Amino acid sequence: MPGRHECAIFSSREHEAAESCHSYENCLKNPGHENFISAQDFKDNYLPRLPSDEQRERFRSWIDRTVRLRVNCTSQDRPDGYPMAEDRGTRKMRVGTGCLWRVEKPQYSESCVCPKCDGNVARKQWIFRVETAQHVVYNTEEAKKTKIDFFYDDDSYKSDGRMKSAWGVEVDMSLFDKDWCDMLCVTCDEDLGERIEKFGSRYWLNDELTYQVLSPLGLLSSGDKDCHPVLIVSHPHGQPKKITVGVETHRDRENHRLDYNTPTCPGSSGAQVFGYNDRMGTERLWWSLLPVHSGTENKHKLNVFQRWSRKLRGHKTEQDQINFGYK
């Protein structure tokens, strides 16, 4: 995998909260995180600007489907040179992001594999799928040590019980060269199960995201009018989810790679990348084929003249880092 992964790495689950806050406050990639909008702020102050209920519901659904992944295992099966290979066999904790994309109907009176039930029969349980990057959850061994946090939109959601958690079960499918993973997960929390089950009847965000769609939100400059916008919901540094917006900077069709200047941080690995969709024949790509954020690299730095030229044209300052994902 080229570039650097964007998992947030912590020494242990016991020190997660303190290390997460320290990492966020002392971030070198995006100091101050001025372009990161909290999920709650986005819902309260940005979504109302959209012209239709359908658009507002599409964005809200996508935000709610985004989950934080906390992985407390690094498999010995990670190959040499692969991200976190140096941590094989340890319990060092890492945090990434994922997105729920399918929920099955509840099962009744089945043996539940979540740590809470430990194989005992649960009255009801829900099986669902989460997409993420494979370097976040490499295989089933790691999936079984992965906690999935829903609705972590604000710090208060953790203390008042609005944040809900579930567990990984197995990696059902993965694509090594595209850094993609499909993880089966389970919950027997009836409140969580009933909430995510409703996602099945809510909108997919498989339409093209255009400048015209985002213009009411005021998150893009006039200089980006002819660019393809890219929006990401993630958990930077393991913190409550944030929304960032940028534009596509390069597309490698042969390798199915998308580059963008949308701000990301450690903890953003595995987030869905919502933007301009290719067409296959006359059909748009579906949700499950949207890119997944994979990492960052420095190979496309802008020189002083390029930065000055973009500023004159009304573009926002571009990051030194190029962020990329595969689909």
Short mmCIF file of C-alpha atoms in Angstrom, two decimals:
data_model
loop_
_atom_site.label_atom_id
_atom_site.label_comp_id
_atom_site.label_asym_id
_atom_site.label_seq_id
_atom_site.Cartn_x
_atom_site.Cartn_y
_atom_site.Cartn_z
CA MET A 1 0.00 0.00 0.00
CA PRO A 2 1.56 3.34 -1.00
CA GLY A 3 1.74 6.32 1.32
CA ARG A 4 0.87 6.16 5.00
CA HIS A 5 -2.16 4.55 6.60
CA GLU A 6 -4.48 6.74 8.69
CA CYS A 7 -5.32 4.61 11.67
CA ALA A 8 -5.00 6.26 15.06
CA ILE A 9 -2.66 4.14 17.21
CA PHE A 10 -2.92 4.07 21.00
CA SER A 11 -0.87 2.18 23.57
CA SER A 12 -3.92 0.44 25.06
CA ARG A 13 -7.68 0.64 25.50
CA GLU A 14 -7.12 1.91 29.06
CA HIS A 15 -5.32 5.03 27.80
CA GLU A 16 -7.47 5.56 24.71
CA ALA A 17 -9.40 8.66 25.82
CA ALA A 18 -6.35 10.62 27.00
CA GLU A 19 -4.23 9.64 23.98
CA SER A 20 -7.08 10.47 21.59
CA CYS A 21 -7.49 13.97 23.04
CA HIS A 22 -3.73 14.59 23.06
CA SER A 23 -3.43 13.42 19.44
CA TYR A 24 -6.30 15.65 18.33
CA GLU A 25 -5.03 18.73 20.14
CA ASN A 26 -1.46 18.29 18.88
CA CYS A 27 -2.23 17.18 15.32
CA LEU A 28 0.53 18.11 12.85
CA LYS A 29 -1.43 17.32 9.68
CA ASN A 30 -4.41 19.61 10.31
CA PRO A 31 -3.51 21.87 13.27
CA GLY A 32 -6.66 23.28 14.84
CA HIS A 33 -8.89 21.19 12.54
CA GLU A 34 -10.57 24.38 11.32
CA ASN A 35 -12.10 22.61 8.31
CA PHE A 36 -13.57 19.76 10.37
CA ILE A 37 -17.29 20.14 11.15
CA SER A 38 -18.76 18.14 14.02
CA ALA A 39 -21.58 15.79 13.05
CA GLN A 40 -23.98 17.50 15.43
CA ASP A 41 -23.11 20.96 14.09
CA PHE A 42 -23.54 19.71 10.53
CA LYS A 43 -26.98 18.29 11.30
CA ASP A 44 -28.12 21.38 13.22
CA ASN A 45 -26.69 24.20 11.10
CA TYR A 46 -25.82 22.89 7.63
CA LEU A 47 -28.49 20.35 6.70
CA PRO A 48 -31.34 22.89 7.11
CA ARG A 49 -29.80 24.90 4.24
CA LEU A 50 -30.43 22.11 1.74
CA PRO A 51 -33.50 22.75 -0.41
CA SER A 52 -35.33 19.42 -0.03
CA ASP A 53 -36.27 16.93 2.68
CA GLU A 54 -34.90 14.14 0.50
CA GLN A 55 -31.43 15.69 0.34
CA ARG A 56 -31.40 16.33 4.07
CA GLU A 57 -32.43 12.74 4.79
CA ARG A 58 -29.77 11.35 2.45
CA PHE A 59 -26.99 13.22 4.23
CA ARG A 60 -28.36 12.41 7.68
CA SER A 61 -28.56 8.72 6.81
CA TRP A 62 -24.96 8.67 5.62
CA ILE A 63 -23.72 10.39 8.78
CA ASP A 64 -25.63 7.94 10.99
CA ARG A 65 -24.26 4.92 9.08
CA THR A 66 -20.67 6.01 9.77
CA VAL A 67 -19.13 4.11 12.69
CA ARG A 68 -15.97 4.20 14.75
CA LEU A 69 -13.93 0.98 14.75
CA ARG A 70 -11.73 0.17 17.75
CA VAL A 71 -9.47 -2.82 17.06
CA ASN A 72 -7.62 -4.43 19.94
CA CYS A 73 -5.64 -7.07 18.06
CA THR A 74 -2.98 -7.21 15.32
CA SER A 75 -2.85 -10.57 13.56
CA GLN A 76 0.35 -12.51 13.01
CA ASP A 77 -0.90 -13.04 9.45
CA ARG A 78 -0.19 -9.45 8.37
CA PRO A 79 2.57 -9.71 5.76
CA ASP A 80 5.96 -8.03 6.04
CA GLY A 81 5.82 -4.41 4.88
CA TYR A 82 2.06 -4.16 5.44
CA PRO A 83 0.68 -1.43 7.74
CA MET A 84 1.07 -2.30 11.42
CA ALA A 85 3.09 -5.43 10.59
CA GLU A 86 5.56 -4.31 13.26
CA ASP A 87 2.76 -4.69 15.84
CA ARG A 88 1.91 -8.31 14.98
CA GLY A 89 0.90 -10.33 18.00
CA THR A 90 0.40 -7.29 20.23
CA ARG A 91 -2.72 -5.81 21.81
CA LYS A 92 -1.84 -2.26 20.80
CA MET A 93 -5.11 -0.50 20.00
CA ARG A 94 -5.93 1.25 16.73
CA VAL A 95 -8.96 3.26 15.65
CA GLY A 96 -10.42 3.66 12.18
CA THR A 97 -13.76 4.39 10.54
CA GLY A 98 -16.30 2.25 8.73
CA CYS A 99 -19.76 2.44 7.23
CA LEU A 100 -22.78 0.21 7.76
CA TRP A 101 -24.28 -0.90 4.47
CA ARG A 102 -26.60 -3.85 5.10
CA VAL A 103 -28.71 -5.04 8.05
CA GLU A 104 -30.46 -8.40 8.14
CA LYS A 105 -33.84 -9.01 9.75
CA PRO A 106 -33.53 -9.91 13.44
CA GLN A 107 -32.94 -13.52 14.40
CA TYR A 108 -34.78 -14.97 17.37
CA SER A 109 -33.52 -17.29 20.11
CA GLU A 110 -30.15 -17.90 18.47
CA SER A 111 -26.75 -18.37 20.07
CA CYS A 112 -25.13 -14.92 20.18
CA VAL A 113 -21.39 -14.55 19.59
CA CYS A 114 -20.98 -11.07 21.10
CA PRO A 115 -18.70 -10.90 24.20
CA LYS A 116 -21.68 -9.96 26.38
CA CYS A 117 -23.55 -13.20 25.56
CA ASP A 118 -20.49 -15.43 25.02
CA GLY A 119 -22.46 -17.98 23.01
CA ASN A 120 -25.61 -17.93 25.14
CA VAL A 121 -28.98 -17.65 23.46
CA ALA A 122 -30.16 -14.08 22.88
CA ARG A 123 -33.84 -13.22 22.52
CA LYS A 124 -33.10 -11.18 19.40
CA GLN A 125 -29.96 -10.37 17.48
CA TRP A 126 -29.12 -8.45 14.34
CA ILE A 127 -26.39 -9.31 11.85
CA PHE A 128 -25.07 -6.43 9.78
CA ARG A 129 -22.15 -5.54 7.53
CA VAL A 130 -19.57 -2.78 7.80
CA GLU A 131 -17.24 -1.67 5.02
CA THR A 132 -13.80 -0.40 5.92
CA ALA A 133 -10.17 -0.55 4.77
CA GLN A 134 -8.46 -3.93 5.09
CA HIS A 135 -5.50 -2.39 6.88
CA VAL A 136 -7.96 -1.39 9.65
CA VAL A 137 -9.41 -4.91 10.04
CA TYR A 138 -7.15 -7.40 8.27
CA ASN A 139 -8.86 -10.74 8.95
CA THR A 140 -11.39 -12.58 11.13
CA GLU A 141 -8.96 -12.80 14.06
CA GLU A 142 -8.92 -8.99 14.17
CA ALA A 143 -12.66 -8.67 13.44
CA LYS A 144 -13.47 -10.62 16.60
CA LYS A 145 -11.53 -8.02 18.60
CA THR A 146 -13.23 -5.04 16.92
CA LYS A 147 -15.79 -2.87 18.68
CA ILE A 148 -18.17 -0.88 16.46
CA ASP A 149 -19.41 2.42 17.89
CA PHE A 150 -22.60 3.95 16.46
CA PHE A 151 -23.85 7.54 16.86
CA TYR A 152 -20.67 8.89 18.41
CA ASP A 153 -21.52 12.40 17.19
CA ASP A 154 -20.48 14.30 20.31
CA ASP A 155 -18.65 13.58 23.58
CA SER A 156 -21.95 13.82 25.47
CA TYR A 157 -23.31 10.87 23.44
CA LYS A 158 -20.84 8.57 25.22
CA SER A 159 -21.77 9.68 28.73
CA ASP A 160 -25.55 9.77 28.28
CA GLY A 161 -25.85 6.41 26.51
CA ARG A 162 -26.74 7.66 23.02
CA MET A 163 -23.56 6.06 21.66
CA LYS A 164 -24.21 2.35 21.08
CA SER A 165 -21.67 -0.40 20.48
CA ALA A 166 -21.61 -3.76 18.72
CA TRP A 167 -18.95 -6.36 17.86
CA GLY A 168 -17.26 -7.74 14.78
CA VAL A 169 -17.70 -11.42 13.94
CA GLU A 170 -15.66 -12.16 10.83
CA VAL A 171 -14.16 -10.71 7.68
CA ASP A 172 -16.48 -12.10 5.03
CA MET A 173 -14.79 -10.57 1.97
CA SER A 174 -11.67 -8.52 1.31
CA LEU A 175 -9.61 -7.17 -1.59
CA PHE A 176 -5.94 -6.92 -0.70
CA ASP A 177 -4.89 -4.77 -3.67
CA LYS A 178 -7.81 -2.36 -3.17
CA ASP A 179 -7.43 -2.18 0.64
CA TRP A 180 -11.10 -3.09 1.13
CA CYS A 181 -12.83 -5.20 3.77
CA ASP A 182 -16.41 -6.34 4.35
CA MET A 183 -16.94 -7.29 8.00
CA LEU A 184 -19.89 -9.19 9.47
CA CYS A 185 -20.98 -7.79 12.85
CA VAL A 186 -23.59 -8.58 15.50
CA THR A 187 -25.65 -6.86 18.18
CA CYS A 188 -28.26 -8.11 20.62
CA ASP A 189 -28.93 -4.59 21.92
CA GLU A 190 -32.57 -4.19 20.92
CA ASP A 191 -32.49 -0.40 20.89
CA LEU A 192 -29.49 -0.39 18.54
CA GLY A 193 -30.84 -3.24 16.44
CA GLU A 194 -34.18 -1.55 15.85
CA ARG A 195 -32.49 1.76 14.96
CA ILE A 196 -30.09 0.30 12.41
CA GLU A 197 -32.80 -1.95 10.97
CA LYS A 198 -34.61 1.21 9.88
CA PHE A 199 -31.57 2.13 7.77
CA GLY A 200 -32.68 -0.55 5.34
CA SER A 201 -35.60 1.62 4.26
CA ARG A 202 -33.65 4.89 4.20
CA TYR A 203 -31.85 6.46 1.29
CA TRP A 204 -28.65 5.29 -0.31
CA LEU A 205 -26.24 8.07 -1.19
CA ASN A 206 -25.41 6.68 -4.62
CA ASP A 207 -26.20 9.86 -6.55
CA GLU A 208 -23.47 12.13 -7.81
CA LEU A 209 -22.30 14.79 -5.40
CA THR A 210 -21.94 18.04 -7.33
CA TYR A 211 -20.92 21.61 -6.58
CA GLN A 212 -24.56 22.59 -7.10
CA VAL A 213 -25.70 20.15 -4.41
CA LEU A 214 -23.17 21.44 -1.86
CA SER A 215 -23.29 25.14 -2.78
CA PRO A 216 -26.10 25.96 -0.28
CA LEU A 217 -23.79 24.75 2.51
CA GLY A 218 -21.04 27.27 1.70
CA LEU A 219 -18.28 24.67 2.09
CA LEU A 220 -16.68 25.10 -1.34
CA SER A 221 -15.16 28.21 -2.90
CA SER A 222 -16.21 29.63 -6.26
CA GLY A 223 -12.89 28.41 -7.64
CA ASP A 224 -14.02 24.83 -7.07
CA LYS A 225 -17.11 25.23 -9.27
CA ASP A 226 -15.68 23.08 -12.07
CA CYS A 227 -14.21 20.45 -9.73
CA HIS A 228 -15.75 17.24 -8.42
CA PRO A 229 -16.45 17.65 -4.68
CA VAL A 230 -15.52 14.92 -2.21
CA LEU A 231 -17.13 14.68 1.23
CA ILE A 232 -15.94 12.39 4.03
CA VAL A 233 -17.45 11.49 7.42
CA SER A 234 -14.88 9.98 9.78
CA HIS A 235 -13.56 9.76 13.34
CA PRO A 236 -10.25 11.71 13.28
CA HIS A 237 -7.96 10.67 16.14
CA GLY A 238 -10.83 8.48 17.42
CA GLN A 239 -12.82 11.61 18.32
CA PRO A 240 -16.56 12.13 17.67
CA LYS A 241 -17.31 12.02 13.95
CA LYS A 242 -16.49 14.99 11.76
CA ILE A 243 -17.47 16.05 8.23
CA THR A 244 -14.89 17.43 5.81
CA VAL A 245 -15.27 18.64 2.23
CA GLY A 246 -12.71 19.05 -0.57
CA VAL A 247 -12.36 18.21 -4.25
CA GLU A 248 -11.03 15.41 -6.39
CA THR A 249 -7.46 16.08 -7.54
CA HIS A 250 -6.69 12.98 -9.63
CA ARG A 251 -8.37 9.80 -10.85
CA ASP A 252 -6.49 6.64 -11.81
CA ARG A 253 -9.10 4.57 -13.63
CA GLU A 254 -6.75 1.66 -14.29
CA ASN A 255 -6.01 1.13 -10.59
CA HIS A 256 -9.43 2.40 -9.38
CA ARG A 257 -7.76 5.00 -7.19
CA LEU A 258 -9.13 8.44 -6.35
CA ASP A 259 -7.00 11.31 -4.96
CA TYR A 260 -8.59 14.26 -3.15
CA ASN A 261 -7.64 17.17 -0.90
CA THR A 262 -10.53 16.57 1.52
CA PRO A 263 -8.95 16.87 4.99
CA THR A 264 -8.39 13.59 6.84
CA CYS A 265 -6.42 12.57 9.92
CA PRO A 266 -5.30 9.41 11.72
CA GLY A 267 -8.59 7.67 12.53
CA SER A 268 -10.08 8.43 9.10
CA SER A 269 -8.87 5.16 7.53
CA GLY A 270 -11.80 3.12 6.20
CA ALA A 271 -14.25 6.02 5.83
CA GLN A 272 -16.52 6.05 2.78
CA VAL A 273 -15.54 8.65 0.18
CA PHE A 274 -18.67 10.26 -1.22
CA GLY A 275 -18.16 12.18 -4.44
CA TYR A 276 -18.42 12.11 -8.18
CA ASN A 277 -19.29 8.62 -9.43
CA ASP A 278 -18.03 7.04 -12.62
CA ARG A 279 -20.61 5.51 -14.89
CA MET A 280 -20.46 1.89 -15.96
CA GLY A 281 -22.35 1.92 -19.23
CA THR A 282 -25.45 3.94 -18.37
CA GLU A 283 -25.51 3.06 -14.65
CA ARG A 284 -23.91 4.85 -11.73
CA LEU A 285 -21.81 2.90 -9.32
CA TRP A 286 -23.67 1.66 -6.25
CA TRP A 287 -22.96 2.53 -2.64
CA SER A 288 -20.81 -0.55 -2.05
CA LEU A 289 -18.47 0.57 -4.84
CA LEU A 290 -17.80 4.03 -3.48
CA PRO A 291 -14.12 4.49 -2.60
CA VAL A 292 -12.89 3.71 0.90
CA HIS A 293 -10.31 6.09 2.38
CA SER A 294 -6.96 4.33 2.48
CA GLY A 295 -4.21 6.81 3.35
CA THR A 296 -2.16 9.92 2.67
CA GLU A 297 1.07 10.80 0.90
CA ASN A 298 3.17 13.82 0.06
CA LYS A 299 3.98 13.27 -3.61
CA HIS A 300 1.82 16.07 -5.02
CA LYS A 301 3.06 19.09 -3.07
CA LEU A 302 2.20 22.45 -4.55
CA ASN A 303 4.96 24.98 -5.09
CA VAL A 304 4.63 28.62 -4.04
CA PHE A 305 3.48 29.75 -7.50
CA GLN A 306 0.77 27.05 -7.66
CA ARG A 307 -0.55 28.03 -4.24
CA TRP A 308 -0.60 31.73 -5.17
CA SER A 309 -2.33 30.95 -8.48
CA ARG A 310 -5.02 28.83 -6.78
CA LYS A 311 -5.61 31.54 -4.18
CA LEU A 312 -6.15 34.16 -6.91
CA ARG A 313 -8.72 31.87 -8.56
CA GLY A 314 -10.65 31.56 -5.29
CA HIS A 315 -9.56 28.06 -4.31
CA LYS A 316 -9.10 27.21 -0.69
CA THR A 317 -5.52 26.48 0.33
CA GLU A 318 -4.61 22.95 -0.70
CA GLN A 319 -2.94 20.62 1.75
CA ASP A 320 0.58 19.36 1.21
CA GLN A 321 -0.81 15.84 1.66
CA ILE A 322 -2.74 14.04 -1.04
CA ASN A 323 -5.34 11.73 0.45
CA PHE A 324 -6.52 8.71 -1.50
CA GLY A 325 -8.96 5.82 -1.56
CA TYR A 326 -9.80 2.81 -3.74
CA LYS A 327 -13.08 1.45 -5.06
#
